[in-house]
Amino acid sequence: MKRVHVLNGPNLGRLEWRDSAQYGDLTLAEIESLVRARAETVGIELTWFQSDHEGALIEAIHAAIDAGASIVINPGALTHYSYALADALAMAESTVVEVHLSNIHAREDWRRTSVVAPAVTGSVAGFGPIGYVLAIEAIAQIAAGSAPGDQGPDHSA
């Protein structure tokens, strides 16, 4: 069974208090349930983690790497300035997917830059909670060898 660690950054544990126009109406626990249900159907074992602390997220990335797991990460605001997170993700040899509930490219100028993007296999943004599901499905297809085309730089399932 393919292992995937889903990592969530700052403020994502408090989605119910954030702008629902940007982040939707589901809590992170509800998103986790949705993603776990889909992961089960495609044969993926999930580890789910959320922290408001950069160092804890880096340690979670290291744990995923040590476990040989693929990574789905929503770095939250760390997306825009955490070179330490980018460096940790760059060490991964498995598939890494960056996910954002909102479309960061259609928001404020400062949100349009992702310093982690060069370290990931691919990104999904703007589809709300379904973005996590799309990331899981992409990893499942890559792991099965059924995804067409290039799988991104230096990452394989």
PDB file of C-alpha atoms in Angstrom:
ATOM      1  CA  MET A   1       0.000   0.000   0.000  1.00  0.00           C
ATOM      2  CA  LYS A   2       1.356   3.430  -0.976  1.00  0.00           C
ATOM      3  CA  ARG A   3       1.979   5.785   1.947  1.00  0.00           C
ATOM      4  CA  VAL A   4       1.235   9.503   1.745  1.00  0.00           C
ATOM      5  CA  HIS A   5       1.840  12.084   4.441  1.00  0.00           C
ATOM      6  CA  VAL A   6      -0.560  15.035   4.217  1.00  0.00           C
ATOM      7  CA  LEU A   7       0.956  18.072   5.916  1.00  0.00           C
ATOM      8  CA  ASN A   8      -0.931  21.266   6.715  1.00  0.00           C
ATOM      9  CA  GLY A   9       0.664  24.541   7.756  1.00  0.00           C
ATOM     10  CA  PRO A  10      -0.213  27.587   9.830  1.00  0.00           C
ATOM     11  CA  ASN A  11      -3.840  28.548  10.453  1.00  0.00           C
ATOM     12  CA  LEU A  12      -5.261  25.585   8.548  1.00  0.00           C
ATOM     13  CA  GLY A  13      -6.425  24.059  11.811  1.00  0.00           C
ATOM     14  CA  ARG A  14      -8.751  27.051  12.175  1.00  0.00           C
ATOM     15  CA  LEU A  15     -10.439  27.113   8.771  1.00  0.00           C
ATOM     16  CA  GLU A  16     -13.850  27.648  10.349  1.00  0.00           C
ATOM     17  CA  TRP A  17     -12.693  31.138  11.440  1.00  0.00           C
ATOM     18  CA  ARG A  18     -11.190  32.110   8.101  1.00  0.00           C
ATOM     19  CA  ASP A  19     -12.739  33.737   5.036  1.00  0.00           C
ATOM     20  CA  SER A  20     -15.142  31.121   3.669  1.00  0.00           C
ATOM     21  CA  ALA A  21     -15.087  32.814   0.250  1.00  0.00           C
ATOM     22  CA  GLN A  22     -11.396  31.862   0.006  1.00  0.00           C
ATOM     23  CA  TYR A  23     -11.194  28.675   2.062  1.00  0.00           C
ATOM     24  CA  GLY A  24     -14.681  27.147   1.941  1.00  0.00           C
ATOM     25  CA  ASP A  25     -16.969  26.012   4.738  1.00  0.00           C
ATOM     26  CA  LEU A  26     -15.315  22.755   5.812  1.00  0.00           C
ATOM     27  CA  THR A  27     -13.101  22.335   8.848  1.00  0.00           C
ATOM     28  CA  LEU A  28      -9.716  20.672   8.434  1.00  0.00           C
ATOM     29  CA  ALA A  29     -11.122  17.594  10.213  1.00  0.00           C
ATOM     30  CA  GLU A  30     -13.926  17.411   7.644  1.00  0.00           C
ATOM     31  CA  ILE A  31     -11.413  17.759   4.808  1.00  0.00           C
ATOM     32  CA  GLU A  32      -9.346  14.977   6.372  1.00  0.00           C
ATOM     33  CA  SER A  33     -12.398  12.671   6.411  1.00  0.00           C
ATOM     34  CA  LEU A  34     -13.086  13.432   2.752  1.00  0.00           C
ATOM     35  CA  VAL A  35      -9.473  12.752   1.769  1.00  0.00           C
ATOM     36  CA  ARG A  36      -9.211   9.575   3.864  1.00  0.00           C
ATOM     37  CA  ALA A  37     -12.322   8.168   2.196  1.00  0.00           C
ATOM     38  CA  ARG A  38     -10.856   8.741  -1.263  1.00  0.00           C
ATOM     39  CA  ALA A  39      -7.396   7.494  -0.272  1.00  0.00           C
ATOM     40  CA  GLU A  40      -8.907   4.206   0.885  1.00  0.00           C
ATOM     41  CA  THR A  41     -10.508   3.631  -2.511  1.00  0.00           C
ATOM     42  CA  VAL A  42      -7.197   4.108  -4.345  1.00  0.00           C
ATOM     43  CA  GLY A  43      -5.099   2.044  -1.929  1.00  0.00           C
ATOM     44  CA  ILE A  44      -3.284   4.839  -0.134  1.00  0.00           C
ATOM     45  CA  GLU A  45      -2.430   4.831   3.567  1.00  0.00           C
ATOM     46  CA  LEU A  46      -2.560   8.383   4.960  1.00  0.00           C
ATOM     47  CA  THR A  47      -0.738  10.122   7.749  1.00  0.00           C
ATOM     48  CA  TRP A  48      -2.389  13.491   8.492  1.00  0.00           C
ATOM     49  CA  PHE A  49      -0.577  16.328  10.275  1.00  0.00           C
ATOM     50  CA  GLN A  50      -1.141  20.018  10.973  1.00  0.00           C
ATOM     51  CA  SER A  51       1.117  22.503  12.713  1.00  0.00           C
ATOM     52  CA  ASP A  52       1.363  26.243  13.041  1.00  0.00           C
ATOM     53  CA  HIS A  53       5.140  25.876  13.489  1.00  0.00           C
ATOM     54  CA  GLU A  54       7.650  25.797  10.642  1.00  0.00           C
ATOM     55  CA  GLY A  55      10.105  23.536  12.476  1.00  0.00           C
ATOM     56  CA  ALA A  56       7.414  20.952  13.219  1.00  0.00           C
ATOM     57  CA  LEU A  57       6.487  20.879   9.524  1.00  0.00           C
ATOM     58  CA  ILE A  58      10.135  20.399   8.553  1.00  0.00           C
ATOM     59  CA  GLU A  59      10.373  17.494  11.006  1.00  0.00           C
ATOM     60  CA  ALA A  60       7.182  16.028   9.488  1.00  0.00           C
ATOM     61  CA  ILE A  61       8.734  16.307   6.007  1.00  0.00           C
ATOM     62  CA  HIS A  62      11.840  14.503   7.277  1.00  0.00           C
ATOM     63  CA  ALA A  63       9.626  11.773   8.784  1.00  0.00           C
ATOM     64  CA  ALA A  64       7.808  11.333   5.463  1.00  0.00           C
ATOM     65  CA  ILE A  65      11.112  11.107   3.612  1.00  0.00           C
ATOM     66  CA  ASP A  66      12.446   8.567   6.127  1.00  0.00           C
ATOM     67  CA  ALA A  67       9.258   6.503   5.662  1.00  0.00           C
ATOM     68  CA  GLY A  68       9.578   6.593   1.866  1.00  0.00           C
ATOM     69  CA  ALA A  69       6.183   8.280   1.671  1.00  0.00           C
ATOM     70  CA  SER A  70       4.915  10.735  -0.888  1.00  0.00           C
ATOM     71  CA  ILE A  71       3.910  14.148   0.455  1.00  0.00           C
ATOM     72  CA  VAL A  72       0.885  16.369  -0.009  1.00  0.00           C
ATOM     73  CA  ILE A  73       1.561  19.742   1.583  1.00  0.00           C
ATOM     74  CA  ASN A  74      -0.497  22.846   2.110  1.00  0.00           C
ATOM     75  CA  PRO A  75       2.157  25.130   3.574  1.00  0.00           C
ATOM     76  CA  GLY A  76      -0.292  27.984   4.190  1.00  0.00           C
ATOM     77  CA  ALA A  77       1.477  31.346   4.372  1.00  0.00           C
ATOM     78  CA  LEU A  78       4.852  29.569   4.646  1.00  0.00           C
ATOM     79  CA  THR A  79       4.433  29.031   0.892  1.00  0.00           C
ATOM     80  CA  HIS A  80       5.541  32.570   0.258  1.00  0.00           C
ATOM     81  CA  TYR A  81       8.721  32.825   2.316  1.00  0.00           C
ATOM     82  CA  SER A  82       9.894  29.539   3.874  1.00  0.00           C
ATOM     83  CA  TYR A  83      13.091  28.587   2.120  1.00  0.00           C
ATOM     84  CA  ALA A  84      13.697  26.109   4.951  1.00  0.00           C
ATOM     85  CA  LEU A  85      10.488  24.288   3.991  1.00  0.00           C
ATOM     86  CA  ALA A  86      11.540  24.361   0.332  1.00  0.00           C
ATOM     87  CA  ASP A  87      14.949  22.920   1.219  1.00  0.00           C
ATOM     88  CA  ALA A  88      13.334  20.107   3.219  1.00  0.00           C
ATOM     89  CA  LEU A  89      10.906  19.282   0.389  1.00  0.00           C
ATOM     90  CA  ALA A  90      13.770  19.266  -2.121  1.00  0.00           C
ATOM     91  CA  MET A  91      15.250  16.267  -0.278  1.00  0.00           C
ATOM     92  CA  ALA A  92      12.205  14.117  -1.075  1.00  0.00           C
ATOM     93  CA  GLU A  93      12.648  11.399  -3.668  1.00  0.00           C
ATOM     94  CA  SER A  94       8.936  10.539  -3.788  1.00  0.00           C
ATOM     95  CA  THR A  95       6.127  12.548  -5.349  1.00  0.00           C
ATOM     96  CA  VAL A  96       5.422  15.868  -3.608  1.00  0.00           C
ATOM     97  CA  VAL A  97       2.244  17.839  -4.333  1.00  0.00           C
ATOM     98  CA  GLU A  98       1.659  21.400  -3.117  1.00  0.00           C
ATOM     99  CA  VAL A  99      -2.028  22.108  -2.415  1.00  0.00           C
ATOM    100  CA  HIS A 100      -3.859  25.370  -1.751  1.00  0.00           C
ATOM    101  CA  LEU A 101      -7.564  25.706  -1.044  1.00  0.00           C
ATOM    102  CA  SER A 102      -7.657  29.147  -2.682  1.00  0.00           C
ATOM    103  CA  ASN A 103      -6.135  30.168  -5.995  1.00  0.00           C
ATOM    104  CA  ILE A 104      -2.995  31.872  -4.708  1.00  0.00           C
ATOM    105  CA  HIS A 105      -2.270  33.170  -8.215  1.00  0.00           C
ATOM    106  CA  ALA A 106      -5.491  35.212  -8.275  1.00  0.00           C
ATOM    107  CA  ARG A 107      -5.010  36.857  -4.881  1.00  0.00           C
ATOM    108  CA  GLU A 108      -2.817  39.598  -3.421  1.00  0.00           C
ATOM    109  CA  ASP A 109       0.587  40.099  -5.033  1.00  0.00           C
ATOM    110  CA  TRP A 110       2.469  38.695  -2.037  1.00  0.00           C
ATOM    111  CA  ARG A 111       0.461  35.451  -2.209  1.00  0.00           C
ATOM    112  CA  ARG A 112       1.298  34.833  -5.858  1.00  0.00           C
ATOM    113  CA  THR A 113       4.836  33.644  -5.164  1.00  0.00           C
ATOM    114  CA  SER A 114       5.507  30.113  -3.979  1.00  0.00           C
ATOM    115  CA  VAL A 115       9.081  29.555  -2.865  1.00  0.00           C
ATOM    116  CA  VAL A 116       8.277  25.853  -2.381  1.00  0.00           C
ATOM    117  CA  ALA A 117       7.031  25.326  -5.959  1.00  0.00           C
ATOM    118  CA  PRO A 118      10.491  24.541  -7.402  1.00  0.00           C
ATOM    119  CA  ALA A 119      10.859  21.724  -4.843  1.00  0.00           C
ATOM    120  CA  VAL A 120       7.582  19.918  -5.608  1.00  0.00           C
ATOM    121  CA  THR A 121       6.431  17.599  -8.361  1.00  0.00           C
ATOM    122  CA  GLY A 122       3.246  19.567  -8.993  1.00  0.00           C
ATOM    123  CA  SER A 123       0.742  21.998  -7.529  1.00  0.00           C
ATOM    124  CA  VAL A 124      -3.044  22.160  -7.165  1.00  0.00           C
ATOM    125  CA  ALA A 125      -4.618  25.505  -6.249  1.00  0.00           C
ATOM    126  CA  GLY A 126      -8.056  27.038  -6.212  1.00  0.00           C
ATOM    127  CA  PHE A 127     -10.263  23.940  -6.105  1.00  0.00           C
ATOM    128  CA  GLY A 128     -11.018  24.038  -2.385  1.00  0.00           C
ATOM    129  CA  PRO A 129     -10.953  20.731  -0.481  1.00  0.00           C
ATOM    130  CA  ILE A 130     -11.133  18.731  -3.719  1.00  0.00           C
ATOM    131  CA  GLY A 131      -7.530  19.852  -4.334  1.00  0.00           C
ATOM    132  CA  TYR A 132      -6.358  17.397  -1.683  1.00  0.00           C
ATOM    133  CA  VAL A 133      -8.320  14.622  -3.403  1.00  0.00           C
ATOM    134  CA  LEU A 134      -6.809  15.550  -6.778  1.00  0.00           C
ATOM    135  CA  ALA A 135      -3.340  15.362  -5.219  1.00  0.00           C
ATOM    136  CA  ILE A 136      -4.054  11.901  -3.776  1.00  0.00           C
ATOM    137  CA  GLU A 137      -5.396  10.679  -7.114  1.00  0.00           C
ATOM    138  CA  ALA A 138      -2.324  12.011  -8.941  1.00  0.00           C
ATOM    139  CA  ILE A 139       0.008  10.233  -6.524  1.00  0.00           C
ATOM    140  CA  ALA A 140      -1.978   6.995  -6.900  1.00  0.00           C
ATOM    141  CA  GLN A 141      -1.752   7.179 -10.700  1.00  0.00           C
ATOM    142  CA  ILE A 142       1.965   7.984 -10.635  1.00  0.00           C
ATOM    143  CA  ALA A 143       2.592   5.095  -8.214  1.00  0.00           C
ATOM    144  CA  ALA A 144       0.639   2.758 -10.487  1.00  0.00           C
ATOM    145  CA  GLY A 145       2.583   3.946 -13.521  1.00  0.00           C
ATOM    146  CA  SER A 146      -0.626   5.049 -15.208  1.00  0.00           C
ATOM    147  CA  ALA A 147      -0.087   8.825 -15.225  1.00  0.00           C
ATOM    148  CA  PRO A 148       0.773  10.123 -18.691  1.00  0.00           C
ATOM    149  CA  GLY A 149       3.672  12.466 -19.327  1.00  0.00           C
ATOM    150  CA  ASP A 150       6.454  13.932 -17.237  1.00  0.00           C
ATOM    151  CA  GLN A 151       6.140  13.568 -13.468  1.00  0.00           C
ATOM    152  CA  GLY A 152       8.255  16.629 -12.654  1.00  0.00           C
ATOM    153  CA  PRO A 153      11.872  17.139 -11.730  1.00  0.00           C
ATOM    154  CA  ASP A 154      13.695  14.669  -9.489  1.00  0.00           C
ATOM    155  CA  HIS A 155      10.552  13.115  -8.009  1.00  0.00           C
ATOM    156  CA  SER A 156       9.034   9.717  -8.587  1.00  0.00           C
ATOM    157  CA  ALA A 157       6.282   7.844  -6.794  1.00  0.00           C
TER     158      ALA A 157
END
